[in-house]
PDB file of C-alpha atoms in Angstrom:
ATOM      1  CA  MET A 238      16.729  10.568  64.285  1.00 42.00           C
ATOM      2  CA  GLY A 239      15.401  13.925  65.518  1.00 47.00           C
ATOM      3  CA  HIS A 240      12.097  14.222  67.324  1.00 52.00           C
ATOM      4  CA  GLY A 241      10.607  16.064  64.329  1.00 53.00           C
ATOM      5  CA  ASP A 242      11.317  13.084  62.064  1.00 58.00           C
ATOM      6  CA  VAL A 243       9.251  10.616  64.063  1.00 61.00           C
ATOM      7  CA  THR A 244       6.045   9.545  62.318  1.00 64.00           C
ATOM      8  CA  PRO A 245       3.259   9.243  64.920  1.00 68.00           C
ATOM      9  CA  PRO A 246       1.625   5.815  65.018  1.00 68.00           C
ATOM     10  CA  GLY A 247      -1.374   5.571  62.691  1.00 70.00           C
ATOM     11  CA  SER A 248      -0.227   8.454  60.457  1.00 80.00           C
ATOM     12  CA  GLU A 249       1.619   6.378  57.876  1.00 92.00           C
ATOM     13  CA  PRO A 250       0.589   7.274  54.322  1.00 94.00           C
ATOM     14  CA  VAL A 251      -2.289   5.271  52.876  1.00 96.00           C
ATOM     15  CA  LEU A 252      -2.637   6.970  49.482  1.00 97.00           C
ATOM     16  CA  PRO A 253      -0.833   5.493  46.462  1.00 96.00           C
ATOM     17  CA  GLY A 254       2.561   6.977  45.693  1.00 95.00           C
ATOM     18  CA  ARG A 255       6.147   7.048  46.891  1.00 94.00           C
ATOM     19  CA  ALA A 256       6.248  10.301  48.850  1.00 96.00           C
ATOM     20  CA  ALA A 257       6.752  10.195  52.602  1.00 94.00           C
ATOM     21  CA  SER A 258       3.315  11.544  53.543  1.00 95.00           C
ATOM     22  CA  ASP A 259      -0.230  11.573  52.262  1.00 96.00           C
ATOM     23  CA  TYR A 260       0.012  15.373  52.097  1.00 96.00           C
ATOM     24  CA  GLU A 261       2.808  15.091  49.547  1.00 96.00           C
ATOM     25  CA  ARG A 262       1.120  12.243  47.713  1.00 97.00           C
ATOM     26  CA  TYR A 263      -2.239  13.998  47.457  1.00 97.00           C
ATOM     27  CA  LEU A 264      -0.761  17.303  46.262  1.00 96.00           C
ATOM     28  CA  ARG A 265       1.871  15.510  44.172  1.00 97.00           C
ATOM     29  CA  THR A 266       4.462  17.910  45.515  1.00 97.00           C
ATOM     30  CA  ASP A 267       7.351  15.912  44.055  1.00 97.00           C
ATOM     31  CA  GLU A 268       6.009  16.587  40.556  1.00 97.00           C
ATOM     32  CA  LEU A 269       4.861  20.122  41.330  1.00 97.00           C
ATOM     33  CA  LEU A 270       8.189  21.269  42.727  1.00 97.00           C
ATOM     34  CA  ALA A 271      10.067  19.622  39.866  1.00 97.00           C
ATOM     35  CA  LEU A 272       8.303  21.817  37.303  1.00 97.00           C
ATOM     36  CA  GLN A 273      10.732  24.684  37.881  1.00 97.00           C
ATOM     37  CA  LYS A 274      14.234  24.680  36.443  1.00 96.00           C
ATOM     38  CA  PRO A 275      16.917  23.525  38.875  1.00 96.00           C
ATOM     39  CA  SER A 276      19.324  26.257  39.896  1.00 96.00           C
ATOM     40  CA  ASP A 277      22.126  25.014  37.631  1.00 96.00           C
ATOM     41  CA  GLU A 278      19.885  25.376  34.542  1.00 96.00           C
ATOM     42  CA  ARG A 279      18.710  28.927  35.187  1.00 97.00           C
ATOM     43  CA  VAL A 280      20.219  31.788  33.220  1.00 96.00           C
ATOM     44  CA  HIS A 281      19.587  33.981  36.268  1.00 97.00           C
ATOM     45  CA  ARG A 282      18.570  33.218  39.833  1.00 96.00           C
ATOM     46  CA  ASP A 283      15.384  35.313  39.369  1.00 97.00           C
ATOM     47  CA  GLU A 284      14.029  32.823  36.865  1.00 97.00           C
ATOM     48  CA  LEU A 285      12.486  31.084  39.877  1.00 97.00           C
ATOM     49  CA  LEU A 286      10.664  34.282  40.856  1.00 97.00           C
ATOM     50  CA  PHE A 287       9.357  34.737  37.302  1.00 96.00           C
ATOM     51  CA  THR A 288       8.318  31.088  36.994  1.00 97.00           C
ATOM     52  CA  THR A 289       6.611  30.981  40.386  1.00 97.00           C
ATOM     53  CA  VAL A 290       4.401  33.972  39.585  1.00 97.00           C
ATOM     54  CA  HIS A 291       3.368  32.661  36.194  1.00 97.00           C
ATOM     55  CA  GLN A 292       2.869  29.010  37.083  1.00 97.00           C
ATOM     56  CA  SER A 293       0.751  29.874  40.121  1.00 98.00           C
ATOM     57  CA  SER A 294      -1.258  32.282  37.947  1.00 98.00           C
ATOM     58  CA  GLU A 295      -2.068  29.466  35.542  1.00 98.00           C
ATOM     59  CA  LEU A 296      -3.330  27.351  38.435  1.00 98.00           C
ATOM     60  CA  TRP A 297      -5.630  30.112  39.678  1.00 98.00           C
ATOM     61  CA  LEU A 298      -6.857  30.748  36.129  1.00 98.00           C
ATOM     62  CA  LYS A 299      -7.590  27.051  35.655  1.00 98.00           C
ATOM     63  CA  PHE A 300      -9.681  27.174  38.820  1.00 98.00           C
ATOM     64  CA  ALA A 301     -11.369  30.439  37.784  1.00 98.00           C
ATOM     65  CA  VAL A 302     -12.393  29.035  34.403  1.00 98.00           C
ATOM     66  CA  GLN A 303     -13.861  25.934  36.039  1.00 98.00           C
ATOM     67  CA  GLU A 304     -15.939  28.066  38.417  1.00 98.00           C
ATOM     68  CA  LEU A 305     -16.981  30.478  35.675  1.00 98.00           C
ATOM     69  CA  GLU A 306     -18.206  27.640  33.487  1.00 98.00           C
ATOM     70  CA  HIS A 307     -20.108  26.079  36.374  1.00 98.00           C
ATOM     71  CA  GLY A 308     -21.548  29.471  37.281  1.00 98.00           C
ATOM     72  CA  THR A 309     -22.737  29.838  33.696  1.00 98.00           C
ATOM     73  CA  GLU A 310     -24.606  26.535  33.939  1.00 98.00           C
ATOM     74  CA  LEU A 311     -26.190  27.617  37.224  1.00 98.00           C
ATOM     75  CA  ILE A 312     -27.383  30.904  35.718  1.00 98.00           C
ATOM     76  CA  GLY A 313     -28.976  28.950  32.889  1.00 98.00           C
ATOM     77  CA  SER A 314     -30.984  26.925  35.405  1.00 98.00           C
ATOM     78  CA  ASP A 315     -31.856  30.049  37.462  1.00 97.00           C
ATOM     79  CA  GLU A 316     -29.834  28.918  40.471  1.00 98.00           C
ATOM     80  CA  LEU A 317     -28.629  32.460  40.931  1.00 98.00           C
ATOM     81  CA  LEU A 318     -27.452  32.370  44.541  1.00 97.00           C
ATOM     82  CA  GLU A 319     -25.166  29.423  43.845  1.00 98.00           C
ATOM     83  CA  ALA A 320     -24.004  31.088  40.626  1.00 98.00           C
ATOM     84  CA  CYS A 321     -23.063  34.142  42.667  1.00 98.00           C
ATOM     85  CA  ARG A 322     -20.979  31.958  44.954  1.00 98.00           C
ATOM     86  CA  MET A 323     -19.050  30.643  41.947  1.00 98.00           C
ATOM     87  CA  LEU A 324     -18.488  34.141  40.592  1.00 98.00           C
ATOM     88  CA  ARG A 325     -17.138  35.365  43.912  1.00 98.00           C
ATOM     89  CA  ARG A 326     -14.510  32.641  43.598  1.00 98.00           C
ATOM     90  CA  VAL A 327     -13.676  33.779  40.066  1.00 98.00           C
ATOM     91  CA  VAL A 328     -13.298  37.386  41.173  1.00 98.00           C
ATOM     92  CA  GLN A 329     -11.090  36.402  44.111  1.00 98.00           C
ATOM     93  CA  SER A 330      -8.892  34.286  41.841  1.00 98.00           C
ATOM     94  CA  LEU A 331      -8.356  37.246  39.526  1.00 98.00           C
ATOM     95  CA  ARG A 332      -7.523  39.402  42.526  1.00 98.00           C
ATOM     96  CA  PHE A 333      -4.853  36.896  43.575  1.00 98.00           C
ATOM     97  CA  ILE A 334      -3.142  36.805  40.180  1.00 98.00           C
ATOM     98  CA  THR A 335      -3.192  40.603  39.986  1.00 97.00           C
ATOM     99  CA  ASP A 336      -1.776  41.133  43.468  1.00 98.00           C
ATOM    100  CA  GLN A 337       1.060  38.667  42.960  1.00 97.00           C
ATOM    101  CA  LEU A 338       2.311  40.693  40.004  1.00 97.00           C
ATOM    102  CA  ASP A 339       3.767  42.942  42.700  1.00 97.00           C
ATOM    103  CA  MET A 340       6.472  40.304  43.056  1.00 97.00           C
ATOM    104  CA  LEU A 341       7.658  41.022  39.522  1.00 96.00           C
ATOM    105  CA  ASP A 342       8.417  44.579  40.578  1.00 95.00           C
ATOM    106  CA  GLN A 343      11.174  42.980  42.652  1.00 94.00           C
ATOM    107  CA  LEU A 344      12.832  41.871  39.401  1.00 95.00           C
ATOM    108  CA  ASP A 345      15.377  44.507  38.415  1.00 95.00           C
ATOM    109  CA  PRO A 346      15.084  45.680  34.763  1.00 94.00           C
ATOM    110  CA  TRP A 347      18.662  44.657  33.962  1.00 95.00           C
ATOM    111  CA  ASP A 348      18.189  41.229  35.518  1.00 96.00           C
ATOM    112  CA  TYR A 349      14.915  40.768  33.667  1.00 94.00           C
ATOM    113  CA  ASN A 350      16.792  40.911  30.377  1.00 93.00           C
ATOM    114  CA  PHE A 351      18.600  37.714  31.404  1.00 95.00           C
ATOM    115  CA  VAL A 352      15.295  36.014  32.226  1.00 95.00           C
ATOM    116  CA  ARG A 353      13.748  37.307  29.014  1.00 92.00           C
ATOM    117  CA  SER A 354      16.560  35.743  27.002  1.00 91.00           C
ATOM    118  CA  ALA A 355      15.409  32.309  28.186  1.00 93.00           C
ATOM    119  CA  LEU A 356      11.762  32.719  27.152  1.00 90.00           C
ATOM    120  CA  GLY A 357      12.151  31.908  23.470  1.00 89.00           C
ATOM    121  CA  HIS A 358       8.999  33.236  21.803  1.00 81.00           C
ATOM    122  CA  GLY A 359       7.062  32.970  25.073  1.00 82.00           C
ATOM    123  CA  SER A 360       4.552  35.729  25.724  1.00 81.00           C
ATOM    124  CA  GLY A 361       1.664  36.445  28.064  1.00 79.00           C
ATOM    125  CA  PHE A 362      -0.553  36.408  24.958  1.00 80.00           C
ATOM    126  CA  ASP A 363      -0.078  32.623  24.952  1.00 89.00           C
ATOM    127  CA  SER A 364      -1.370  32.076  28.488  1.00 93.00           C
ATOM    128  CA  PRO A 365      -3.702  29.056  28.285  1.00 97.00           C
ATOM    129  CA  GLY A 366      -5.502  30.306  31.378  1.00 97.00           C
ATOM    130  CA  PHE A 367      -6.396  33.691  29.952  1.00 95.00           C
ATOM    131  CA  ARG A 368      -7.285  32.198  26.593  1.00 96.00           C
ATOM    132  CA  ALA A 369      -9.666  29.796  28.321  1.00 98.00           C
ATOM    133  CA  LEU A 370     -11.119  32.636  30.377  1.00 97.00           C
ATOM    134  CA  ALA A 371     -11.708  34.669  27.202  1.00 95.00           C
ATOM    135  CA  ARG A 372     -13.487  31.701  25.600  1.00 97.00           C
ATOM    136  CA  ALA A 373     -15.723  31.222  28.654  1.00 98.00           C
ATOM    137  CA  THR A 374     -16.748  34.873  29.018  1.00 98.00           C
ATOM    138  CA  PRO A 375     -19.246  35.168  26.106  1.00 97.00           C
ATOM    139  CA  ALA A 376     -21.157  32.177  27.483  1.00 98.00           C
ATOM    140  CA  VAL A 377     -21.652  33.744  30.915  1.00 98.00           C
ATOM    141  CA  ALA A 378     -22.719  37.015  29.273  1.00 98.00           C
ATOM    142  CA  LYS A 379     -25.283  35.124  27.190  1.00 98.00           C
ATOM    143  CA  ALA A 380     -26.525  33.242  30.262  1.00 98.00           C
ATOM    144  CA  PHE A 381     -27.006  36.513  32.144  1.00 98.00           C
ATOM    145  CA  ASP A 382     -28.936  38.012  29.213  1.00 97.00           C
ATOM    146  CA  GLY A 383     -31.147  34.919  29.248  1.00 97.00           C
ATOM    147  CA  ALA A 384     -31.813  35.191  32.986  1.00 97.00           C
ATOM    148  CA  LEU A 385     -32.653  38.864  32.554  1.00 97.00           C
ATOM    149  CA  ALA A 386     -35.012  38.103  29.668  1.00 96.00           C
ATOM    150  CA  ARG A 387     -36.819  35.462  31.733  1.00 96.00           C
ATOM    151  CA  THR A 388     -37.640  38.067  34.374  1.00 95.00           C
ATOM    152  CA  GLY A 389     -38.947  40.487  31.751  1.00 95.00           C
ATOM    153  CA  VAL A 390     -37.144  43.332  33.514  1.00 93.00           C
ATOM    154  CA  PRO A 391     -34.956  45.791  31.567  1.00 95.00           C
ATOM    155  CA  LEU A 392     -31.419  46.157  32.882  1.00 97.00           C
ATOM    156  CA  THR A 393     -32.115  49.741  33.964  1.00 97.00           C
ATOM    157  CA  GLU A 394     -35.060  48.603  36.071  1.00 96.00           C
ATOM    158  CA  LEU A 395     -32.957  45.870  37.644  1.00 96.00           C
ATOM    159  CA  TYR A 396     -30.855  48.640  39.168  1.00 97.00           C
ATOM    160  CA  ARG A 397     -33.686  51.051  39.887  1.00 95.00           C
ATOM    161  CA  ASP A 398     -35.711  48.377  41.674  1.00 93.00           C
ATOM    162  CA  ARG A 399     -33.056  46.016  42.955  1.00 94.00           C
ATOM    163  CA  GLN A 400     -35.024  45.151  46.142  1.00 94.00           C
ATOM    164  CA  HIS A 401     -37.398  43.063  44.035  1.00 94.00           C
ATOM    165  CA  HIS A 402     -34.643  41.324  42.065  1.00 95.00           C
ATOM    166  CA  GLN A 403     -31.886  40.913  44.646  1.00 96.00           C
ATOM    167  CA  SER A 404     -30.296  37.710  43.338  1.00 97.00           C
ATOM    168  CA  LEU A 405     -30.181  38.931  39.756  1.00 97.00           C
ATOM    169  CA  HIS A 406     -28.878  42.316  40.889  1.00 97.00           C
ATOM    170  CA  GLU A 407     -26.109  40.656  42.913  1.00 98.00           C
ATOM    171  CA  LEU A 408     -25.238  38.561  39.879  1.00 98.00           C
ATOM    172  CA  ALA A 409     -25.034  41.675  37.699  1.00 98.00           C
ATOM    173  CA  GLU A 410     -22.684  43.320  40.181  1.00 98.00           C
ATOM    174  CA  LEU A 411     -20.472  40.241  40.449  1.00 98.00           C
ATOM    175  CA  LEU A 412     -20.208  40.096  36.669  1.00 98.00           C
ATOM    176  CA  THR A 413     -19.227  43.768  36.791  1.00 98.00           C
ATOM    177  CA  ASP A 414     -16.587  42.873  39.392  1.00 98.00           C
ATOM    178  CA  PHE A 415     -15.351  40.123  37.077  1.00 98.00           C
ATOM    179  CA  ASP A 416     -15.055  42.474  34.115  1.00 97.00           C
ATOM    180  CA  GLU A 417     -13.338  45.085  36.258  1.00 97.00           C
ATOM    181  CA  ARG A 418     -10.875  42.503  37.599  1.00 97.00           C
ATOM    182  CA  VAL A 419      -9.894  41.483  34.066  1.00 96.00           C
ATOM    183  CA  ARG A 420      -9.246  45.122  33.245  1.00 94.00           C
ATOM    184  CA  LEU A 421      -7.255  45.698  36.425  1.00 95.00           C
ATOM    185  CA  TRP A 422      -5.104  42.648  35.673  1.00 95.00           C
ATOM    186  CA  ARG A 423      -4.429  43.941  32.157  1.00 92.00           C
ATOM    187  CA  PHE A 424      -3.438  47.350  33.491  1.00 92.00           C
ATOM    188  CA  ARG A 425      -1.200  45.808  36.138  1.00 93.00           C
ATOM    189  CA  HIS A 426       0.367  43.487  33.553  1.00 91.00           C
ATOM    190  CA  TYR A 427       1.028  46.446  31.274  1.00 88.00           C
ATOM    191  CA  SER A 428       2.656  48.393  34.107  1.00 90.00           C
ATOM    192  CA  VAL A 429       4.883  45.429  34.999  1.00 91.00           C
ATOM    193  CA  VAL A 430       6.029  45.053  31.391  1.00 88.00           C
ATOM    194  CA  ALA A 431       6.601  48.800  31.011  1.00 88.00           C
ATOM    195  CA  ARG A 432       8.569  48.870  34.242  1.00 90.00           C
ATOM    196  CA  ALA A 433      10.710  45.943  33.099  1.00 89.00           C
ATOM    197  CA  ILE A 434      11.522  46.903  29.487  1.00 85.00           C
ATOM    198  CA  GLY A 435      10.137  50.427  29.006  1.00 84.00           C
ATOM    199  CA  GLU A 436       7.146  51.724  27.057  1.00 74.00           C
ATOM    200  CA  GLU A 437       9.039  52.168  23.788  1.00 74.00           C
ATOM    201  CA  SER A 438      10.292  48.581  23.516  1.00 73.00           C
ATOM    202  CA  ILE A 439       8.955  45.780  21.348  1.00 64.00           C
ATOM    203  CA  GLY A 440       7.748  42.622  23.060  1.00 60.00           C
ATOM    204  CA  ILE A 441       9.017  39.122  22.351  1.00 59.00           C
ATOM    205  CA  GLN A 442       6.330  38.474  19.713  1.00 56.00           C
ATOM    206  CA  GLY A 443       6.882  41.814  17.975  1.00 60.00           C
ATOM    207  CA  VAL A 444       4.082  43.716  19.694  1.00 63.00           C
ATOM    208  CA  ALA A 445       4.929  47.186  20.965  1.00 61.00           C
ATOM    209  CA  VAL A 446       4.471  47.580  24.708  1.00 68.00           C
ATOM    210  CA  GLN A 447       2.198  50.580  24.107  1.00 65.00           C
ATOM    211  CA  GLN A 448      -0.179  48.336  22.142  1.00 70.00           C
ATOM    212  CA  LEU A 449      -1.097  46.685  25.452  1.00 69.00           C
ATOM    213  CA  THR A 450      -2.962  49.845  26.424  1.00 72.00           C
ATOM    214  CA  LYS A 451      -5.600  49.051  23.795  1.00 76.00           C
ATOM    215  CA  LEU A 452      -6.435  45.838  25.639  1.00 77.00           C
ATOM    216  CA  ILE A 453      -6.939  47.756  28.877  1.00 80.00           C
ATOM    217  CA  ALA A 454      -9.782  49.737  27.326  1.00 78.00           C
ATOM    218  CA  GLN A 455     -11.693  46.626  26.259  1.00 83.00           C
ATOM    219  CA  ARG A 456     -14.793  45.584  28.193  1.00 90.00           C
ATOM    220  CA  GLN A 457     -15.866  41.958  28.287  1.00 91.00           C
ATOM    221  CA  LEU A 458     -19.426  42.759  29.375  1.00 96.00           C
ATOM    222  CA  PRO A 459     -20.121  46.210  27.913  1.00 96.00           C
ATOM    223  CA  LYS A 460     -23.856  46.242  28.725  1.00 96.00           C
ATOM    224  CA  LEU A 461     -23.093  46.331  32.429  1.00 97.00           C
ATOM    225  CA  TRP A 462     -21.080  49.503  31.940  1.00 97.00           C
ATOM    226  CA  GLU A 463     -23.404  51.134  29.419  1.00 97.00           C
ATOM    227  CA  VAL A 464     -26.329  50.799  31.833  1.00 97.00           C
ATOM    228  CA  ARG A 465     -24.537  53.062  34.299  1.00 97.00           C
ATOM    229  CA  THR A 466     -24.500  55.882  31.769  1.00 97.00           C
ATOM    230  CA  ARG A 467     -28.168  55.267  31.083  1.00 97.00           C
ATOM    231  CA  LEU A 468     -28.958  55.429  34.810  1.00 97.00           C
ATOM    232  CA  VAL A 469     -27.295  58.839  35.046  1.00 97.00           C
ATOM    233  CA  GLU A 470     -29.411  60.038  32.129  1.00 96.00           C
ATOM    234  CA  LEU A 471     -32.635  58.625  33.605  1.00 95.00           C
ATOM    235  CA  PHE A 472     -31.902  60.180  36.978  1.00 94.00           C
ATOM    236  CA  ALA A 473     -31.333  63.592  35.374  1.00 94.00           C
ATOM    237  CA  ASP A 474     -34.510  63.263  33.269  1.00 91.00           C
ATOM    238  CA  GLU A 475     -36.585  62.429  36.337  1.00 88.00           C
ATOM    239  CA  ARG A 476     -35.228  65.387  38.272  1.00 91.00           C
ATOM    240  CA  LEU A 477     -36.004  67.701  35.356  1.00 91.00           C
ATOM    241  CA  ALA A 478     -39.529  66.294  35.152  1.00 89.00           C
ATOM    242  CA  GLU A 479     -40.041  66.805  38.867  1.00 85.00           C
ATOM    243  CA  ALA A 480     -38.813  70.390  38.656  1.00 87.00           C
ATOM    244  CA  ALA A 481     -41.199  71.082  35.771  1.00 85.00           C
ATOM    245  CA  THR A 482     -44.211  69.655  37.596  1.00 80.00           C
ATOM    246  CA  PRO A 483     -46.238  72.452  39.223  1.00 78.00           C
ATOM    247  CA  PRO A 484     -46.890  71.997  42.942  1.00 74.00           C
ATOM    248  CA  GLN A 485     -50.302  70.654  43.888  1.00 73.00           C
ATOM    249  CA  ASP A 486     -52.575  72.939  45.848  1.00 65.00           C
ATOM    250  CA  GLY A 487     -53.143  71.632  49.301  1.00 56.00           C
TER     251      GLY A 487
END
């Protein structure tokens, strides 16, 4: 037996299970690592790449939805600082799943056709993680509107006078980050699909690849983007008013 195989005294597993260590038992690595097809069942060796990206994405989305739902509850009880902490986790999770799409660029277009042949009617539209995220989003938007209403401050004033509403302003910006991250993921997903099968192709469920561009334009929290246009208009109006005001005699 090699030195690396020796279990130090007192480190024997104590958690229930059959795996050799508590690390493996706690994370259930035997089950986790058995969720991918064995090599002799894959139509192409890059099925493992494709599966790894998508399965890990579903895990991060599951976590993001949990934190978004908890953040929504915290907003409802005006625990805004803790809600912001939850939303930072959501935003970071979406950043992770977007960045790892870079791995799919390592899948050659010809090879992807082999992988695609094994997907049946499978499509990103069926992602349980993104469906759950879409269901949770209206609730957090409603909770934010409620928090804003309780302060009695219009959204424009929240930005013009953020020093007096710092927690709510930070929350508004994190929700903007969240919405932006969803859009960035959609754009990145579109670019991956277009790179793999071209922009003129039809997806597995009969949807043209170009139709994905319509999803990119959607905003989940449109008020947080509309207010920016309004701020530009207010700023211009104030400057015009200042220019029209005659100077006071000293």
